[in-house]
PDB file of C-alpha atoms and ligand atoms in Angstrom:
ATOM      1  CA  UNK A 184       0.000   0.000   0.000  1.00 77.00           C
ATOM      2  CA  UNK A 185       0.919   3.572  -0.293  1.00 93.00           C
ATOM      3  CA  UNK A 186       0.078   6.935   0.561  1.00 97.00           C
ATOM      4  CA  UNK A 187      -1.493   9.008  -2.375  1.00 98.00           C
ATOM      5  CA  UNK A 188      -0.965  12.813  -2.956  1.00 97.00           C
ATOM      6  CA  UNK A 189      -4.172  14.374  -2.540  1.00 98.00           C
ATOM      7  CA  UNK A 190      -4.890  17.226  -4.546  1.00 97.00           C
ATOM      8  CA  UNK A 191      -6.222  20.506  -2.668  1.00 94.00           C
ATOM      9  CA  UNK A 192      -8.642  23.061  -4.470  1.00 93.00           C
ATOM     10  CA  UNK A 193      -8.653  25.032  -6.155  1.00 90.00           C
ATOM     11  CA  UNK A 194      -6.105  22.532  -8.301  1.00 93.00           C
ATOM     12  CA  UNK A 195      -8.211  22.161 -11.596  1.00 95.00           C
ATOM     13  CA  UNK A 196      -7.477  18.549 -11.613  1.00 97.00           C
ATOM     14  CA  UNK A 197     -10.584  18.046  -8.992  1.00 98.00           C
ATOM     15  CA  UNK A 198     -12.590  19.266 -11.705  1.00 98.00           C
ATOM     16  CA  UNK A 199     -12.188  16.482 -14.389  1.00 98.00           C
ATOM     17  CA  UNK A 200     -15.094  14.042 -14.162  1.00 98.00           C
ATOM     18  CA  UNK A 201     -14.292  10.373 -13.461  1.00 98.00           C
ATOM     19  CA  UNK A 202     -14.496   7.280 -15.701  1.00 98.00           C
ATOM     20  CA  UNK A 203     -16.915   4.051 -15.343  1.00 98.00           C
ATOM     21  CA  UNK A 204     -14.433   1.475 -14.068  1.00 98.00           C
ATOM     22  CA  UNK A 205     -14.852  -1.352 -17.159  1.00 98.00           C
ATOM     23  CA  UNK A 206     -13.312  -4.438 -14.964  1.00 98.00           C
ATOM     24  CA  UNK A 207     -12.604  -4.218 -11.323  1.00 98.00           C
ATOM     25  CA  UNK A 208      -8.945  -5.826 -11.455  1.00 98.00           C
ATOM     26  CA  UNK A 209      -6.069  -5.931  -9.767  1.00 98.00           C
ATOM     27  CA  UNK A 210      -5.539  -2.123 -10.819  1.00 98.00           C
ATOM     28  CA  UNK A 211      -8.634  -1.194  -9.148  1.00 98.00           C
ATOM     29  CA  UNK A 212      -8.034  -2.996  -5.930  1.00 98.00           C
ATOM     30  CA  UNK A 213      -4.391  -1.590  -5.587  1.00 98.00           C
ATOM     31  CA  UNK A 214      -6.269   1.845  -6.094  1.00 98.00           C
ATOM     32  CA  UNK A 215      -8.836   1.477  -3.191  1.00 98.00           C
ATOM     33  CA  UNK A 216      -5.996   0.052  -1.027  1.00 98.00           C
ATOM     34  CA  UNK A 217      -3.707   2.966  -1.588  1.00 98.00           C
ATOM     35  CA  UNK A 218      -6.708   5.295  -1.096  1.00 98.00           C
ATOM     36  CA  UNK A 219      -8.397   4.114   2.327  1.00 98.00           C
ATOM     37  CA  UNK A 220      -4.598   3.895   3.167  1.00 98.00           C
ATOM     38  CA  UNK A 221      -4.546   7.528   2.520  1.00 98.00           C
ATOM     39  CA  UNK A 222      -7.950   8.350   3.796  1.00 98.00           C
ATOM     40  CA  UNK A 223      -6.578   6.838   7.021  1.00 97.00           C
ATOM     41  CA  UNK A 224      -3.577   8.278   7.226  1.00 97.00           C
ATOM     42  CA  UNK A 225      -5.370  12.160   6.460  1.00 96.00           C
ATOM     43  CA  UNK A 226      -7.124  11.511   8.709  1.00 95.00           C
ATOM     44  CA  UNK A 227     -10.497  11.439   6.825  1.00 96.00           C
ATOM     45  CA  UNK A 228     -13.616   9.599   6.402  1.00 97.00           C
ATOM     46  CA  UNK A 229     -13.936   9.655   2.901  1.00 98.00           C
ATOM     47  CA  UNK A 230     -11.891  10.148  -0.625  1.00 98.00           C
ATOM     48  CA  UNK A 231     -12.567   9.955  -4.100  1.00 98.00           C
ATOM     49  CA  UNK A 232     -10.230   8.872  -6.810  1.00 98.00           C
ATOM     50  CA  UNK A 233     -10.282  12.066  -8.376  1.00 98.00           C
ATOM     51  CA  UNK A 234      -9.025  13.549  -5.370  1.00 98.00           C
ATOM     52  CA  UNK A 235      -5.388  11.942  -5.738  1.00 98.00           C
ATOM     53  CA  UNK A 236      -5.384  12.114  -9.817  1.00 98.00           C
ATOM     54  CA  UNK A 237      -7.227   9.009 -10.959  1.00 98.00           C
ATOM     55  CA  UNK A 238      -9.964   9.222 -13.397  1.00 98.00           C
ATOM     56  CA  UNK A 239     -12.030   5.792 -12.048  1.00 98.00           C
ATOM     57  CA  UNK A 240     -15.396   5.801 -10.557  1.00 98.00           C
ATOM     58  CA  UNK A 241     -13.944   4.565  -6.910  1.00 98.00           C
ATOM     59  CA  UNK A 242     -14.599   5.855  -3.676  1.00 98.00           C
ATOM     60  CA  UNK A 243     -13.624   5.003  -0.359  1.00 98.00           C
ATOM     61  CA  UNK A 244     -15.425   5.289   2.855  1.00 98.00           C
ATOM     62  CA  UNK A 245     -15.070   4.497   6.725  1.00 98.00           C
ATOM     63  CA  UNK A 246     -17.386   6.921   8.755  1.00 97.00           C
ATOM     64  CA  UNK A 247     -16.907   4.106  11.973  1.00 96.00           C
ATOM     65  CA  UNK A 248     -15.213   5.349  14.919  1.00 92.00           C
ATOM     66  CA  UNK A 249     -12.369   3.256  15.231  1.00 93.00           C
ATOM     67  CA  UNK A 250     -11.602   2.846  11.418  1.00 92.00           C
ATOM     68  CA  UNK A 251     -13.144  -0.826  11.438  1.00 94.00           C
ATOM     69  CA  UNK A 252     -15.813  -0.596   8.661  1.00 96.00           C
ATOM     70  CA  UNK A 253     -13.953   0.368   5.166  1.00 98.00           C
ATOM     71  CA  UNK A 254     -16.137   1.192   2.357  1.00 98.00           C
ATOM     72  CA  UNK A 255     -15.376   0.666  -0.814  1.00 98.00           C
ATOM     73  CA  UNK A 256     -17.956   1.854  -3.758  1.00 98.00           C
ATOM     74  CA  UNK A 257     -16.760   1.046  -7.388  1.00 98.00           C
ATOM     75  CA  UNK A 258     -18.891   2.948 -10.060  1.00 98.00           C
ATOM     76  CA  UNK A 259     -21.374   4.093  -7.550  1.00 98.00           C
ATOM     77  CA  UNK A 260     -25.224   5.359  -8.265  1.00 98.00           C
ATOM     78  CA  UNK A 261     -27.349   7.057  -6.278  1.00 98.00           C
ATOM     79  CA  UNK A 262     -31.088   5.085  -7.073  1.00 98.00           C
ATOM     80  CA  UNK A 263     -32.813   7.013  -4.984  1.00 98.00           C
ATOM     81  CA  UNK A 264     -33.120  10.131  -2.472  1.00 98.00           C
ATOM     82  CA  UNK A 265     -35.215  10.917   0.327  1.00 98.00           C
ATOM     83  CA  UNK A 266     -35.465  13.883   3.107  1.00 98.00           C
ATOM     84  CA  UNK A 267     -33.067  16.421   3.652  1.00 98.00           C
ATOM     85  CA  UNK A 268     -30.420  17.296   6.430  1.00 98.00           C
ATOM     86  CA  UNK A 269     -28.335  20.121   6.896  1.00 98.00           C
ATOM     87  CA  UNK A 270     -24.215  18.771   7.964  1.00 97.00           C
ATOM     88  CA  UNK A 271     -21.007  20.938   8.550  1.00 96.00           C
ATOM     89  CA  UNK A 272     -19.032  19.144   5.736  1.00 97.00           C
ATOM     90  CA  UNK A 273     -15.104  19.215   5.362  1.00 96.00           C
ATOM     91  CA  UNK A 274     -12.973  17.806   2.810  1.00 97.00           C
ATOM     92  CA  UNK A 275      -9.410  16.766   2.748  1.00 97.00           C
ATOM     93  CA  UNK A 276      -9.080  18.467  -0.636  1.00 97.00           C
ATOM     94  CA  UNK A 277     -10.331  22.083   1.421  1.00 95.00           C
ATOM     95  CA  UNK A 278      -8.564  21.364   4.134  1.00 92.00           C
ATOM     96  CA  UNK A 279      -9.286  23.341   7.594  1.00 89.00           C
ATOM     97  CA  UNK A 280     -12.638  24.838   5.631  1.00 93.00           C
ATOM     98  CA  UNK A 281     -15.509  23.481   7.362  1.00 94.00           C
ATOM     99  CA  UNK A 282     -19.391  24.502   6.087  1.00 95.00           C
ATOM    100  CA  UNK A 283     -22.900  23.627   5.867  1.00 95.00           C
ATOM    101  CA  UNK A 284     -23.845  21.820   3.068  1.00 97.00           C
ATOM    102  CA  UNK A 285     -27.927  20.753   2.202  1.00 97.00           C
ATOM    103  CA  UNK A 286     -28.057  17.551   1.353  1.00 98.00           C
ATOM    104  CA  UNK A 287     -30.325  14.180   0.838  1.00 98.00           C
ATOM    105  CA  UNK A 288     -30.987  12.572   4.407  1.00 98.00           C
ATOM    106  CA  UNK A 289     -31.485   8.740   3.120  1.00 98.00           C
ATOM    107  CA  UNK A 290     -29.820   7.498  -0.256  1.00 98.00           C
ATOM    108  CA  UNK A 291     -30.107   4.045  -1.969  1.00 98.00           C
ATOM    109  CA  UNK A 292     -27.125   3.431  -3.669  1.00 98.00           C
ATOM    110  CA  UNK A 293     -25.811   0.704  -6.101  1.00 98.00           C
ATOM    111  CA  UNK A 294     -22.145   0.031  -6.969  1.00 98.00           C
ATOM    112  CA  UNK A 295     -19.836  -3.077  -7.445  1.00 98.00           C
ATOM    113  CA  UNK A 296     -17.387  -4.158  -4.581  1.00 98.00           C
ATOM    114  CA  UNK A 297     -13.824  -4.868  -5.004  1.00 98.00           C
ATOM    115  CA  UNK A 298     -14.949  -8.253  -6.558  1.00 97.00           C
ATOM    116  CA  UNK A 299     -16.823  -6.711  -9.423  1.00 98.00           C
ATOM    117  CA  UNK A 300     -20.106  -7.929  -7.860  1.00 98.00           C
ATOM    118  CA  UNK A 301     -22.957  -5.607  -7.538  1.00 98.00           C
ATOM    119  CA  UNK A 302     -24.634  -4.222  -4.593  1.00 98.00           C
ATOM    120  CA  UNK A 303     -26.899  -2.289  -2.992  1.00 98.00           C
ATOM    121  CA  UNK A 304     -26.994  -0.183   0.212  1.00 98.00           C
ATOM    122  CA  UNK A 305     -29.374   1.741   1.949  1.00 98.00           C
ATOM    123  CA  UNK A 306     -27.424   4.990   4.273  1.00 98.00           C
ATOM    124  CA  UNK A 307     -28.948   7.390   6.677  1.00 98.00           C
ATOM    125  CA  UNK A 308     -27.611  11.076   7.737  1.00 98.00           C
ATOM    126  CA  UNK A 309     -23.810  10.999   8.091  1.00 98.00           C
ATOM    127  CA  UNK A 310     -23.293   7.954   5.849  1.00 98.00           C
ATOM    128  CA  UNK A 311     -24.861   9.443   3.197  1.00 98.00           C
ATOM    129  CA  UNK A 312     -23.984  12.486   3.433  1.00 98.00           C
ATOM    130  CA  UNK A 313     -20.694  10.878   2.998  1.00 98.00           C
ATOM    131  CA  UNK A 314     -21.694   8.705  -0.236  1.00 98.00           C
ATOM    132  CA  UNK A 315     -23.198  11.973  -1.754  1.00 98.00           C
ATOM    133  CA  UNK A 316     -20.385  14.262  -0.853  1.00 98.00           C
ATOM    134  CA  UNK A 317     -17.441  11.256  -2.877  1.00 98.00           C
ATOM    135  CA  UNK A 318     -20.010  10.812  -5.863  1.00 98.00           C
ATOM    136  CA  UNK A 319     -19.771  14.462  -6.414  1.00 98.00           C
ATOM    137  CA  UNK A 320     -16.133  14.304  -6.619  1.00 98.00           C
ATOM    138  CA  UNK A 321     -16.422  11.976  -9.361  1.00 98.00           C
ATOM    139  CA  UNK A 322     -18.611  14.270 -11.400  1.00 98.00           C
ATOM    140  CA  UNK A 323     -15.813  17.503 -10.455  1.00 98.00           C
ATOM    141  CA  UNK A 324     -17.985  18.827  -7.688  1.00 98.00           C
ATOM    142  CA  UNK A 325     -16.883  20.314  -4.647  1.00 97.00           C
ATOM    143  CA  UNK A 326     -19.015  20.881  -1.734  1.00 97.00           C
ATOM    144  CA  UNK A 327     -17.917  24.849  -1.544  1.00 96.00           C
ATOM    145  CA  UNK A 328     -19.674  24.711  -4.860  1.00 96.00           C
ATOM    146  CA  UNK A 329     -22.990  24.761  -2.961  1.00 96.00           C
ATOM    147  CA  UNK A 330     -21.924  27.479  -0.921  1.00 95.00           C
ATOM    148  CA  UNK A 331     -22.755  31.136  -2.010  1.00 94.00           C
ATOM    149  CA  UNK A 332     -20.368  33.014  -4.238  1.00 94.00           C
ATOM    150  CA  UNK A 333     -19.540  35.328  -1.708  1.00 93.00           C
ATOM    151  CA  UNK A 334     -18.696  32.448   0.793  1.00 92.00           C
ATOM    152  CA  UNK A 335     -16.807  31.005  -1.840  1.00 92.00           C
ATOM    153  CA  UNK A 336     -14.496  33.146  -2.469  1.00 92.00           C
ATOM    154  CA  UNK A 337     -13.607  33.411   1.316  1.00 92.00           C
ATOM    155  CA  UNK A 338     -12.863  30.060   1.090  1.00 91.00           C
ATOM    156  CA  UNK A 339     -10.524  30.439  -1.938  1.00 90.00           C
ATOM    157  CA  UNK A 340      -8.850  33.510  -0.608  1.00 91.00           C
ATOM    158  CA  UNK A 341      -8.119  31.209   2.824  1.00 89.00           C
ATOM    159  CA  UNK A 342      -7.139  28.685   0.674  1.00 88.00           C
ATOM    160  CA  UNK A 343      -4.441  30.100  -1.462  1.00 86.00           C
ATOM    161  CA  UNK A 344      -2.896  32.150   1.774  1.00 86.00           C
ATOM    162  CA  UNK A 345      -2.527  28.633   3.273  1.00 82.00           C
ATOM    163  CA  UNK A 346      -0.670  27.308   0.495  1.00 79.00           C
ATOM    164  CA  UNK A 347       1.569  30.307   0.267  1.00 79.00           C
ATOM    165  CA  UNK A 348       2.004  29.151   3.809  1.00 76.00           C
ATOM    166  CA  UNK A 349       3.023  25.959   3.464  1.00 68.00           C
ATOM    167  CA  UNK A 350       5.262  26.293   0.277  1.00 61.00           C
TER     168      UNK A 350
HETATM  169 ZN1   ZN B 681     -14.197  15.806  -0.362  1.00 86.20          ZN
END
């Protein structure tokens, strides 16, 4: 295993949309590895391969308290949504920005797991806020993008002082 690079916005590159994964092989399974490595090691509770440079439809979850329940969604769909619930959402591609964020309360979601089998799963409030907030990474969304403009470019502004910080 290894630890990814994660990419921070407002790096374009978390803007490219991510490819259906054709065969879940050994490719794919080194990917999630690396990436729930790297989630761990953030620490986070969820990251989306777009978010360390790879264009496949793979996320990985693990919203447990004691890292114990790894999640691992290969070409993900969202089936159905119900309710709504308002979260503080981060993201280890914003780092240190923290915001409310509107979202679905219950999703239904299909994917394949790391043997190429298909799946379903039902998630409620901070689960799938969790599912929503990785399938938008695979489409190029961020969640500041459902923040106003205003608040947005706060968040860009603290963003780019942090990396002149850091370099
Ligand atoms: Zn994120």
């Amino acid at each position: 295993m290894a630890i990814l690079n994660i990419l921070h916005y407002p790096d374009e590159r978390l803007r490219r949309r991510a490819q259906p994964v054709e065969r879940v092989d050994a490719r794919i399974r080194k990917l999630a590895d690396d990436m729930l490595e790297t989630m761990y090691d953030a620490p986070g509770i969820g990251l989306a391969a777009v978010q360390v440079g790879a264009l496949d439809r793979v996320v990985v979850i693990d919203v447990s308290e004691d890292k114990s329940d790894p999640l691992v969604l290969v070409n993900p769909e969202i089936l159905h949504r119900e309710g709504e619930i308002k979260m503080e959402e981060g993201c280890l591609s914003v780092p240190s920005i923290y915001e409310s964020v509107t979202r679905a309360q219950r999703v239904r979601v299909r994917a394949l797991d790391l043997d190429g089998a298909p799946f379903e799963l039902e998630a409620e409030d901070l689960l799938a806020v969790c599912i929503q907030h990785e399938i938008d990474h695979l489409d190029g969304k961020l969640f500041v993008d459902y923040l106003s403009e205003l608040k947005r470019q706060r968040v860009r502004k603290k963003m780019e002082k942090l990396r002149r910080k850091t370099l």
